[in-house]
Amino acid sequence: MSTYDEHLVIVGNGMAGHRLLETVLAHPHRPRHITILGDEPATAYNRILLSPWLAGDMDREALTLRHNDWYAAQGVSLIAGERVTAIDRQCRTLTTDQGRRLAYDRLVLATGSRAARPAVPGSDLDGIHAFRDLEDGERLASLADAGGRAVVIGGGLLGLEAAEGMRKRGMTVSVVHRAMHLMNRQLDPTAADMLATELRARGLEIHTGADLAAYAPDADGQRATGVVLSDGTTLAADCVVAAIGIVPNTTLAERAGLATARGIQVDAFMTTSDPNISALGECCEFEGTTYGLVEPIWRQAEVLAARLCGETPAPYRERPCATKLKVSGISLYAFGPIAPTSAHEVLTYHDPQHGDYRRLLLRDGVIDGAVLYGDTGDGPWYFQCALAGDDLSACRQALLFGASDARPLLEEVA
Ligand SMILES: Cc1cc2nc3c(=O)[nH]c(=O)nc-3n(C[C@H](O)[C@H](O)[C@H](O)COP(=O)(O)OP(=O)(O)OC[C@H]3O[C@@H](n4cnc5c(N)ncnc54)[C@H](O)[C@@H]3O)c2cc1C
């Protein structure tokens, strides 16, 4: 059977599943029969924009990627609000929680991940929330609109975006972060201090180097009324949000006997241990790496879409990702390693008065990592130079001032 006649079934109508669908549909040799299933009731939406939406910076409608009628117009069957519970690989069928049975020729798992929950006493109490999907966002928005106190556990990207969103809606918010500085996976201590100073000035309470010991229960032992830190500090809260990380959704794949480790294991063409089943996005694991940002997922979708349309694409390869924080009025941009090694030359520019900071890590004249806070306009240029492996030794003295100062020096030696 040609790929044109095969029934392609995609499980998960999130960012990866939807991107794959759009990419396949743009292909001249797309499979004729396509079904996409998702357990969320909404049609595909932009999960990234949950943060600005929670912060009140945009309308719910702006999140929608496609409406129902689009799927029909593309000849795609959309099954929303149904969860796939089992895959029979022998018969090539899957079953949903509503008893539906569906046959496939090619199956793609794009089941994403879920919020990790801190394993401390009280973690099964009510009143502990995640920030992962529309339902979470709606719940947090309505809690925040009622005012009161919130504690957000986790001072990474997601925790800070949730905390700022809830603060902007009127809550008094504390952030509890285990590491000694905020966003410790992306920022060095100087940039993180600048960020913490700005967030504190806006009214957030920030506790770094703070270890969560337990959730505090109410008198009935039903609801969390706050958190207890390992130094004995208790922070009271009407609502607790756990944003400490994500766990890939692998249960469906595991039950079907596919190879999994942290995620569903795939090769460089996104094929799982079953040649008829692929996986991409946050549910998959490639060469020991799992995912939490969309940039690599977009590249996975390109590779997989080409394969599903009968082509032989270039294999997927890992490459660095740049990070931004979606908090209005705060600009930061970072990529690469945080801690310099003895092989790195460190270039730093710091203008505390204007709130500007840049730190570049160079290895043999090539940018290996960057942290920018304040004026981040040159971030993408540094990132492109790093990806291209450009030797910037000739413009080293102007490098911290960005592309407009550094490029002419490079052109002189070219
Ligand atoms: C608030 C927030 C802000 C973010 N901001 C950024 C950002 O600024 N930049 C960035 O790069 N990334 C950001 N991310 C991460 C980004 O959203 C994810 O990397 C991306 O959504 C992963 O896509 P995915 O399809 O793998 O998973 P998801 O988007 O989670 O989609 C998986 C879908 O599969 C469904 N599903 C799971 N199991 C089943 C099943 N058995 N049956 C049917 N359906 C199932 C899930 O309900 C979900 O709808 C953010 C994430 C959040 C939560």
Short mmCIF file of C-alpha atoms and ligand atoms in Angstrom, two decimals:
data_model
loop_
_atom_site.label_atom_id
_atom_site.label_comp_id
_atom_site.label_asym_id
_atom_site.label_seq_id
_atom_site.Cartn_x
_atom_site.Cartn_y
_atom_site.Cartn_z
CA MET A 1 0.00 0.00 0.00
CA SER A 2 1.36 3.50 -0.81
CA THR A 3 1.62 6.13 1.92
CA TYR A 4 -1.23 7.92 0.09
CA ASP A 5 -3.69 5.11 0.89
CA GLU A 6 -2.54 4.51 4.46
CA HIS A 7 -4.62 5.61 7.43
CA LEU A 8 -2.46 7.91 9.51
CA VAL A 9 -3.61 8.29 13.12
CA ILE A 10 -2.09 10.93 15.40
CA VAL A 11 -2.66 10.60 19.17
CA GLY A 12 -2.40 13.98 20.90
CA ASN A 13 -3.72 17.23 19.41
CA GLY A 14 -1.22 19.43 21.25
CA MET A 15 1.62 21.52 19.83
CA ALA A 16 3.56 18.57 18.34
CA GLY A 17 0.56 16.66 16.96
CA HIS A 18 -0.90 19.80 15.43
CA ARG A 19 2.40 20.95 13.93
CA LEU A 20 2.88 17.52 12.40
CA LEU A 21 -0.64 17.61 10.96
CA GLU A 22 -0.11 21.05 9.37
CA THR A 23 3.24 19.95 7.91
CA VAL A 24 1.80 16.72 6.49
CA LEU A 25 -1.16 18.59 4.97
CA ALA A 26 1.19 21.01 3.21
CA HIS A 27 2.89 18.07 1.53
CA PRO A 28 1.92 17.20 -2.07
CA HIS A 29 1.82 13.46 -1.24
CA ARG A 30 -0.06 13.59 2.03
CA PRO A 31 -1.85 10.47 3.21
CA ARG A 32 -5.50 10.57 2.17
CA HIS A 33 -6.96 9.33 5.46
CA ILE A 34 -5.85 11.18 8.56
CA THR A 35 -7.37 11.07 12.04
CA ILE A 36 -6.14 13.16 14.98
CA LEU A 37 -7.34 12.39 18.51
CA GLY A 38 -6.85 14.47 21.62
CA ASP A 39 -8.20 14.15 25.13
CA GLU A 40 -8.57 17.89 25.59
CA PRO A 41 -12.04 19.12 24.58
CA ALA A 42 -10.70 22.14 22.66
CA THR A 43 -9.36 22.06 19.10
CA ALA A 44 -5.61 22.72 18.81
CA TYR A 45 -4.42 25.81 20.67
CA ASN A 46 -1.09 27.50 21.32
CA ARG A 47 0.00 26.23 24.73
CA ILE A 48 2.88 28.74 24.85
CA LEU A 49 0.37 31.58 24.97
CA LEU A 50 -1.24 30.27 28.17
CA SER A 51 1.22 32.47 30.07
CA PRO A 52 0.35 35.83 28.44
CA TRP A 53 -3.31 34.81 28.57
CA LEU A 54 -3.11 34.11 32.33
CA ALA A 55 -1.40 37.48 32.73
CA GLY A 56 -4.39 39.11 30.99
CA ASP A 57 -2.23 40.21 28.03
CA MET A 58 -4.39 38.46 25.40
CA ASP A 59 -7.85 36.98 24.74
CA ARG A 60 -8.67 33.28 24.88
CA GLU A 61 -9.55 33.34 21.16
CA ALA A 62 -5.97 34.33 20.26
CA LEU A 63 -4.81 30.93 21.54
CA THR A 64 -6.88 28.90 19.04
CA LEU A 65 -4.81 27.47 16.20
CA ARG A 66 -7.68 25.94 14.20
CA HIS A 67 -11.45 25.70 14.52
CA ASN A 68 -13.56 22.57 13.93
CA ASP A 69 -14.52 23.47 10.36
CA TRP A 70 -10.86 23.62 9.28
CA TYR A 71 -10.35 19.90 10.00
CA ALA A 72 -13.38 18.97 7.91
CA ALA A 73 -12.21 21.21 5.05
CA GLN A 74 -8.83 19.43 5.08
CA GLY A 75 -10.44 16.00 5.03
CA VAL A 76 -9.09 15.26 8.50
CA SER A 77 -11.17 13.46 11.15
CA LEU A 78 -10.85 15.21 14.48
CA ILE A 79 -11.79 13.32 17.63
CA ALA A 80 -11.62 15.73 20.56
CA GLY A 81 -12.19 14.98 24.24
CA GLU A 82 -11.34 11.26 23.94
CA ARG A 83 -8.39 9.59 25.53
CA VAL A 84 -6.59 6.70 23.82
CA THR A 85 -6.28 3.98 26.44
CA ALA A 86 -4.76 1.05 24.55
CA ILE A 87 -2.89 0.15 21.38
CA ASP A 88 -3.08 -3.33 19.89
CA ARG A 89 0.06 -3.47 17.77
CA GLN A 90 -0.70 -6.88 16.35
CA CYS A 91 -4.10 -5.85 14.98
CA ARG A 92 -3.00 -2.23 14.43
CA THR A 93 -5.95 -0.80 16.32
CA LEU A 94 -6.37 1.56 19.21
CA THR A 95 -9.12 1.98 21.78
CA THR A 96 -10.37 5.11 23.49
CA ASP A 97 -11.92 5.73 26.89
CA GLN A 98 -15.29 6.01 25.14
CA GLY A 99 -15.04 2.50 23.74
CA ARG A 100 -14.15 3.60 20.19
CA ARG A 101 -11.91 1.24 18.21
CA LEU A 102 -9.90 2.64 15.36
CA ALA A 103 -7.64 0.89 12.85
CA TYR A 104 -4.37 2.48 11.74
CA ASP A 105 -1.63 1.79 9.23
CA ARG A 106 0.73 4.41 10.67
CA LEU A 107 0.41 5.65 14.23
CA VAL A 108 2.06 8.73 15.74
CA LEU A 109 2.23 9.30 19.49
CA ALA A 110 2.31 12.98 20.41
CA THR A 111 1.08 12.64 23.97
CA GLY A 112 3.28 15.38 25.45
CA SER A 113 4.04 15.49 29.14
CA ARG A 114 2.42 16.36 32.44
CA ALA A 115 3.50 18.53 35.34
CA ALA A 116 5.80 16.81 37.84
CA ARG A 117 4.51 16.89 41.42
CA PRO A 118 6.93 17.33 44.30
CA ALA A 119 6.99 14.07 46.31
CA VAL A 120 6.56 15.56 49.78
CA PRO A 121 4.00 14.89 52.53
CA GLY A 122 0.60 16.30 51.60
CA SER A 123 1.08 16.03 47.84
CA ASP A 124 -2.36 14.37 47.48
CA LEU A 125 -4.19 17.29 49.16
CA ASP A 126 -6.68 19.39 47.19
CA GLY A 127 -5.69 22.89 46.21
CA ILE A 128 -2.37 22.00 44.55
CA HIS A 129 -2.44 22.99 40.92
CA ALA A 130 -0.42 22.55 37.74
CA PHE A 131 -0.04 25.02 34.88
CA ARG A 132 -0.10 22.83 31.78
CA ASP A 133 -3.31 23.17 29.82
CA LEU A 134 -6.30 25.39 29.19
CA GLU A 135 -8.24 23.87 32.05
CA ASP A 136 -5.36 24.63 34.46
CA GLY A 137 -5.09 28.16 33.05
CA GLU A 138 -8.82 28.78 33.49
CA ARG A 139 -8.70 27.46 37.07
CA LEU A 140 -5.68 29.58 38.00
CA ALA A 141 -7.20 32.66 36.37
CA SER A 142 -10.42 32.35 38.35
CA LEU A 143 -8.56 31.68 41.62
CA ALA A 144 -6.29 34.66 40.97
CA ASP A 145 -9.24 36.91 40.13
CA ALA A 146 -10.60 36.17 43.60
CA GLY A 147 -7.39 37.57 45.16
CA GLY A 148 -5.65 36.18 48.23
CA ARG A 149 -2.27 34.47 48.47
CA ALA A 150 -0.58 32.01 46.13
CA VAL A 151 2.64 30.04 46.45
CA VAL A 152 4.35 28.92 43.25
CA ILE A 153 6.89 26.13 43.68
CA GLY A 154 9.58 26.46 41.04
CA GLY A 155 11.41 29.57 39.87
CA GLY A 156 12.09 28.34 36.35
CA LEU A 157 10.46 29.74 33.19
CA LEU A 158 7.02 28.22 33.80
CA GLY A 159 6.89 29.01 37.53
CA LEU A 160 7.82 32.65 36.97
CA GLU A 161 5.31 33.06 34.15
CA ALA A 162 2.57 31.54 36.33
CA ALA A 163 3.58 33.69 39.32
CA GLU A 164 3.61 36.92 37.32
CA GLY A 165 0.30 36.07 35.66
CA MET A 166 -1.40 35.48 39.01
CA ARG A 167 0.19 38.55 40.56
CA LYS A 168 -1.09 40.68 37.70
CA ARG A 169 -4.59 39.35 38.32
CA GLY A 170 -4.41 40.57 41.91
CA MET A 171 -2.90 37.85 44.07
CA THR A 172 -0.02 38.18 46.51
CA VAL A 173 2.42 35.61 45.18
CA SER A 174 5.48 33.91 46.67
CA VAL A 175 7.90 31.90 44.55
CA VAL A 176 9.79 29.06 46.23
CA HIS A 177 12.87 27.94 44.33
CA ARG A 178 15.26 25.23 45.46
CA ALA A 179 18.39 26.50 43.66
CA MET A 180 20.29 29.54 44.87
CA HIS A 181 19.14 31.68 41.96
CA LEU A 182 16.11 31.90 39.67
CA MET A 183 16.15 30.15 36.28
CA ASN A 184 19.41 28.47 37.27
CA ARG A 185 19.33 26.29 34.15
CA GLN A 186 19.37 29.33 31.87
CA LEU A 187 20.85 32.28 33.78
CA ASP A 188 24.07 33.00 35.64
CA PRO A 189 23.82 34.50 39.16
CA THR A 190 24.21 38.13 37.96
CA ALA A 191 21.38 37.98 35.42
CA ALA A 192 19.24 36.01 37.88
CA ASP A 193 19.80 38.69 40.54
CA MET A 194 18.70 41.39 38.11
CA LEU A 195 15.59 39.36 37.33
CA ALA A 196 14.81 38.77 41.02
CA THR A 197 15.27 42.49 41.79
CA GLU A 198 12.81 43.42 39.03
CA LEU A 199 10.24 40.82 40.09
CA ARG A 200 10.49 41.84 43.75
CA ALA A 201 9.99 45.48 42.75
CA ARG A 202 6.74 44.38 41.08
CA GLY A 203 5.59 42.74 44.33
CA LEU A 204 6.57 39.08 44.01
CA GLU A 205 8.07 37.50 47.11
CA ILE A 206 11.00 35.31 46.10
CA HIS A 207 12.59 32.58 48.22
CA THR A 208 15.68 31.04 46.63
CA GLY A 209 17.70 28.21 48.19
CA ALA A 210 14.35 27.16 49.66
CA ASP A 211 13.50 23.49 49.88
CA LEU A 212 9.88 22.38 50.01
CA ALA A 213 9.44 20.00 52.96
CA ALA A 214 5.66 19.49 52.96
CA TYR A 215 2.28 20.95 52.04
CA ALA A 216 0.43 22.31 55.06
CA PRO A 217 -3.04 20.68 55.44
CA ASP A 218 -6.20 22.35 56.72
CA ALA A 219 -7.91 21.13 59.93
CA ASP A 220 -9.78 18.39 57.98
CA GLY A 221 -6.61 17.20 56.28
CA GLN A 222 -8.30 17.80 52.90
CA ARG A 223 -6.85 20.98 51.43
CA ALA A 224 -3.41 22.53 51.23
CA THR A 225 -3.33 25.80 53.11
CA GLY A 226 0.27 26.56 52.24
CA VAL A 227 3.72 25.06 52.21
CA VAL A 228 6.35 24.27 54.81
CA LEU A 229 10.00 24.78 53.89
CA SER A 230 12.82 22.63 55.25
CA ASP A 231 14.05 25.49 57.48
CA GLY A 232 10.63 25.45 59.18
CA THR A 233 9.22 28.54 57.44
CA THR A 234 5.51 28.22 56.65
CA LEU A 235 4.02 30.17 53.77
CA ALA A 236 0.22 30.35 53.92
CA ALA A 237 -1.64 30.18 50.62
CA ASP A 238 -5.15 30.01 49.18
CA CYS A 239 -3.68 28.26 46.18
CA VAL A 240 -0.44 26.38 45.51
CA VAL A 241 0.99 25.90 42.02
CA ALA A 242 3.66 23.25 41.42
CA ALA A 243 5.92 24.12 38.48
CA ILE A 244 9.02 22.06 39.15
CA GLY A 245 9.29 20.32 35.79
CA ILE A 246 7.58 17.89 33.46
CA VAL A 247 7.25 14.12 33.05
CA PRO A 248 6.80 12.65 29.54
CA ASN A 249 3.48 10.81 29.04
CA THR A 250 4.71 7.31 28.22
CA THR A 251 2.06 5.09 29.86
CA LEU A 252 0.19 4.33 26.63
CA ALA A 253 3.44 3.39 24.87
CA GLU A 254 4.66 1.34 27.82
CA ARG A 255 1.41 -0.63 27.96
CA ALA A 256 1.77 -1.35 24.24
CA GLY A 257 5.24 -2.75 24.86
CA LEU A 258 7.18 0.01 23.05
CA ALA A 259 10.71 0.77 24.22
CA THR A 260 10.66 3.62 26.75
CA ALA A 261 13.15 5.13 29.15
CA ARG A 262 12.40 8.66 30.38
CA GLY A 263 10.40 9.13 27.17
CA ILE A 264 9.28 6.93 24.26
CA GLN A 265 12.53 6.01 22.56
CA VAL A 266 12.83 7.06 18.92
CA ASP A 267 15.52 7.00 16.25
CA ALA A 268 16.59 9.96 14.12
CA PHE A 269 13.47 9.52 11.95
CA MET A 270 11.20 9.56 15.02
CA THR A 271 10.44 5.83 14.69
CA THR A 272 9.78 3.92 17.90
CA SER A 273 10.74 0.29 18.49
CA ASP A 274 7.70 -0.58 16.28
CA PRO A 275 8.34 0.49 12.66
CA ASN A 276 4.64 1.42 12.22
CA ILE A 277 4.61 3.73 15.23
CA SER A 278 6.42 7.06 15.56
CA ALA A 279 6.60 9.56 18.39
CA LEU A 280 7.55 13.21 18.63
CA GLY A 281 7.41 16.12 21.03
CA GLU A 282 7.67 16.05 24.79
CA CYS A 283 6.65 12.37 25.03
CA CYS A 284 9.69 11.15 23.10
CA GLU A 285 13.32 10.60 23.93
CA PHE A 286 16.11 10.75 21.36
CA GLU A 287 19.64 9.71 22.31
CA GLY A 288 18.89 10.29 25.99
CA THR A 289 17.36 13.76 25.47
CA THR A 290 13.77 14.66 26.30
CA TYR A 291 12.15 17.98 25.36
CA GLY A 292 10.51 21.02 26.93
CA LEU A 293 10.62 23.69 24.20
CA VAL A 294 8.99 23.76 20.78
CA GLU A 295 12.00 24.56 18.57
CA PRO A 296 13.35 20.99 18.44
CA ILE A 297 9.78 19.68 18.16
CA TRP A 298 9.21 21.75 14.99
CA ARG A 299 12.29 20.11 13.46
CA GLN A 300 11.07 16.68 14.53
CA ALA A 301 7.74 17.41 12.81
CA GLU A 302 9.55 18.23 9.53
CA VAL A 303 11.46 14.95 9.58
CA LEU A 304 8.45 12.84 10.53
CA ALA A 305 6.06 14.54 8.07
CA ALA A 306 8.46 13.84 5.21
CA ARG A 307 8.69 10.18 6.23
CA LEU A 308 4.94 9.82 6.53
CA CYS A 309 4.62 11.23 3.01
CA GLY A 310 7.01 8.65 1.58
CA GLU A 311 10.22 10.71 1.47
CA THR A 312 13.66 10.04 2.98
CA PRO A 313 14.48 13.23 4.90
CA ALA A 314 17.78 14.16 6.53
CA PRO A 315 17.82 12.64 10.02
CA TYR A 316 16.86 14.69 13.07
CA ARG A 317 19.84 16.04 15.02
CA GLU A 318 20.10 17.69 18.39
CA ARG A 319 21.16 21.33 18.50
CA PRO A 320 21.14 24.02 21.20
CA CYS A 321 17.98 26.02 21.98
CA ALA A 322 17.67 29.64 23.05
CA THR A 323 15.39 30.64 25.94
CA LYS A 324 13.24 33.72 26.50
CA LEU A 325 10.91 34.59 29.38
CA LYS A 326 7.38 35.66 28.44
CA VAL A 327 6.88 38.26 31.16
CA SER A 328 6.02 41.66 29.72
CA GLY A 329 8.58 44.33 30.48
CA ILE A 330 11.37 41.84 31.16
CA SER A 331 13.76 40.88 28.42
CA LEU A 332 16.21 38.04 28.72
CA TYR A 333 17.79 35.69 26.22
CA ALA A 334 20.08 32.78 26.97
CA PHE A 335 21.57 29.67 25.43
CA GLY A 336 24.39 27.22 26.02
CA PRO A 337 26.17 26.23 29.23
CA ILE A 338 25.83 28.38 32.36
CA ALA A 339 29.02 27.58 34.23
CA PRO A 340 32.24 28.42 32.36
CA THR A 341 34.90 25.72 32.18
CA SER A 342 38.67 26.22 31.94
CA ALA A 343 38.28 26.01 28.13
CA HIS A 344 36.07 29.13 28.07
CA GLU A 345 36.98 32.77 27.72
CA VAL A 346 34.36 34.85 29.53
CA LEU A 347 33.38 38.28 28.14
CA THR A 348 31.12 40.41 30.35
CA TYR A 349 29.39 43.77 30.05
CA HIS A 350 27.29 45.07 32.95
CA ASP A 351 25.51 48.41 33.14
CA PRO A 352 23.46 48.18 36.36
CA GLN A 353 22.10 51.71 35.94
CA HIS A 354 20.41 50.86 32.65
CA GLY A 355 19.68 47.27 33.64
CA ASP A 356 21.82 45.78 30.87
CA TYR A 357 23.94 42.68 31.20
CA ARG A 358 25.70 40.46 28.67
CA ARG A 359 27.94 37.51 29.27
CA LEU A 360 29.42 35.48 26.45
CA LEU A 361 31.32 32.22 26.77
CA LEU A 362 33.82 31.73 23.94
CA ARG A 363 35.66 28.55 23.12
CA ASP A 364 38.50 29.08 20.64
CA GLY A 365 36.79 32.24 19.34
CA VAL A 366 33.39 30.52 18.87
CA ILE A 367 30.40 31.47 21.04
CA ASP A 368 29.42 28.53 23.21
CA GLY A 369 26.89 30.23 25.47
CA ALA A 370 25.30 33.62 26.15
CA VAL A 371 23.24 35.27 28.86
CA LEU A 372 21.63 38.61 27.99
CA TYR A 373 19.41 40.68 30.27
CA GLY A 374 17.88 44.05 29.40
CA ASP A 375 18.84 44.86 25.82
CA THR A 376 18.56 41.43 24.21
CA GLY A 377 18.32 42.57 20.59
CA ASP A 378 21.61 40.92 19.64
CA GLY A 379 20.67 37.57 21.20
CA PRO A 380 19.50 35.95 17.94
CA TRP A 381 22.68 37.12 16.18
CA TYR A 382 24.89 35.57 18.87
CA PHE A 383 22.80 32.40 18.63
CA GLN A 384 23.17 32.19 14.84
CA CYS A 385 26.95 32.71 15.16
CA ALA A 386 27.07 29.91 17.75
CA LEU A 387 25.03 27.52 15.58
CA ALA A 388 27.20 28.30 12.56
CA GLY A 389 30.37 27.84 14.64
CA ASP A 390 31.71 31.20 13.40
CA ASP A 391 35.19 32.11 14.63
CA LEU A 392 34.69 35.63 16.04
CA SER A 393 38.27 36.20 17.23
CA ALA A 394 38.69 39.08 14.73
CA CYS A 395 35.89 41.09 16.36
CA ARG A 396 36.46 39.98 19.92
CA GLN A 397 36.91 43.52 21.31
CA ALA A 398 33.58 44.66 19.84
CA LEU A 399 31.64 41.46 20.38
CA LEU A 400 29.83 42.56 23.55
CA PHE A 401 28.46 45.61 21.71
CA GLY A 402 26.61 43.41 19.26
CA ALA A 403 26.32 42.78 15.55
CA SER A 404 26.46 46.42 14.40
CA ASP A 405 29.90 46.97 16.02
CA ALA A 406 31.31 43.48 15.52
CA ARG A 407 30.30 42.73 11.92
CA PRO A 408 32.43 45.44 10.24
CA LEU A 409 35.55 44.04 11.96
CA LEU A 410 34.69 40.58 10.66
CA GLU A 411 34.19 41.95 7.16
CA GLU A 412 37.63 43.60 7.28
CA VAL A 413 39.35 40.25 7.68
CA ALA A 414 37.07 38.36 5.28
C1 LIG B 1 2.30 27.65 30.15
C2 LIG B 1 3.34 27.14 29.21
C3 LIG B 1 4.18 28.02 28.55
C4 LIG B 1 5.14 27.55 27.66
N1 LIG B 1 5.95 28.45 27.03
C5 LIG B 1 6.86 28.00 26.14
C6 LIG B 1 7.69 28.92 25.42
O1 LIG B 1 7.65 30.13 25.63
N2 LIG B 1 8.55 28.42 24.49
C7 LIG B 1 8.63 27.08 24.21
O2 LIG B 1 9.41 26.69 23.33
N3 LIG B 1 7.86 26.19 24.90
C8 LIG B 1 6.99 26.61 25.84
N4 LIG B 1 6.22 25.71 26.52
C9 LIG B 1 6.39 24.27 26.25
C10 LIG B 1 5.58 23.86 25.02
O3 LIG B 1 4.25 24.24 25.17
C11 LIG B 1 5.70 22.35 24.86
O4 LIG B 1 7.05 22.05 24.57
C12 LIG B 1 4.80 21.80 23.77
O5 LIG B 1 3.46 22.08 24.05
C13 LIG B 1 5.00 20.29 23.65
O6 LIG B 1 4.14 19.80 22.65
P1 LIG B 1 3.58 18.31 22.75
O7 LIG B 1 2.59 18.19 21.65
O8 LIG B 1 4.68 17.37 22.85
O9 LIG B 1 2.79 18.27 24.14
P2 LIG B 1 1.40 18.97 24.45
O10 LIG B 1 1.34 20.30 23.81
O11 LIG B 1 1.21 18.86 25.91
O12 LIG B 1 0.33 18.06 23.71
C14 LIG B 1 0.06 16.73 24.07
C15 LIG B 1 -1.42 16.52 23.93
O13 LIG B 1 -1.70 15.13 23.95
C16 LIG B 1 -2.82 14.91 24.76
N5 LIG B 1 -2.79 13.51 25.22
C17 LIG B 1 -1.92 12.95 26.09
N6 LIG B 1 -2.18 11.63 26.23
C18 LIG B 1 -3.23 11.37 25.41
C19 LIG B 1 -3.99 10.19 25.13
N7 LIG B 1 -3.67 9.01 25.69
N8 LIG B 1 -5.03 10.28 24.28
C20 LIG B 1 -5.36 11.46 23.69
N9 LIG B 1 -4.68 12.62 23.92
C21 LIG B 1 -3.64 12.56 24.77
C22 LIG B 1 -2.64 15.94 25.87
O14 LIG B 1 -3.83 16.19 26.59
C23 LIG B 1 -2.22 17.15 25.05
O15 LIG B 1 -3.32 17.83 24.53
C24 LIG B 1 5.26 26.15 27.43
C25 LIG B 1 4.43 25.25 28.11
C26 LIG B 1 3.48 25.73 28.99
C27 LIG B 1 2.59 24.74 29.71
#
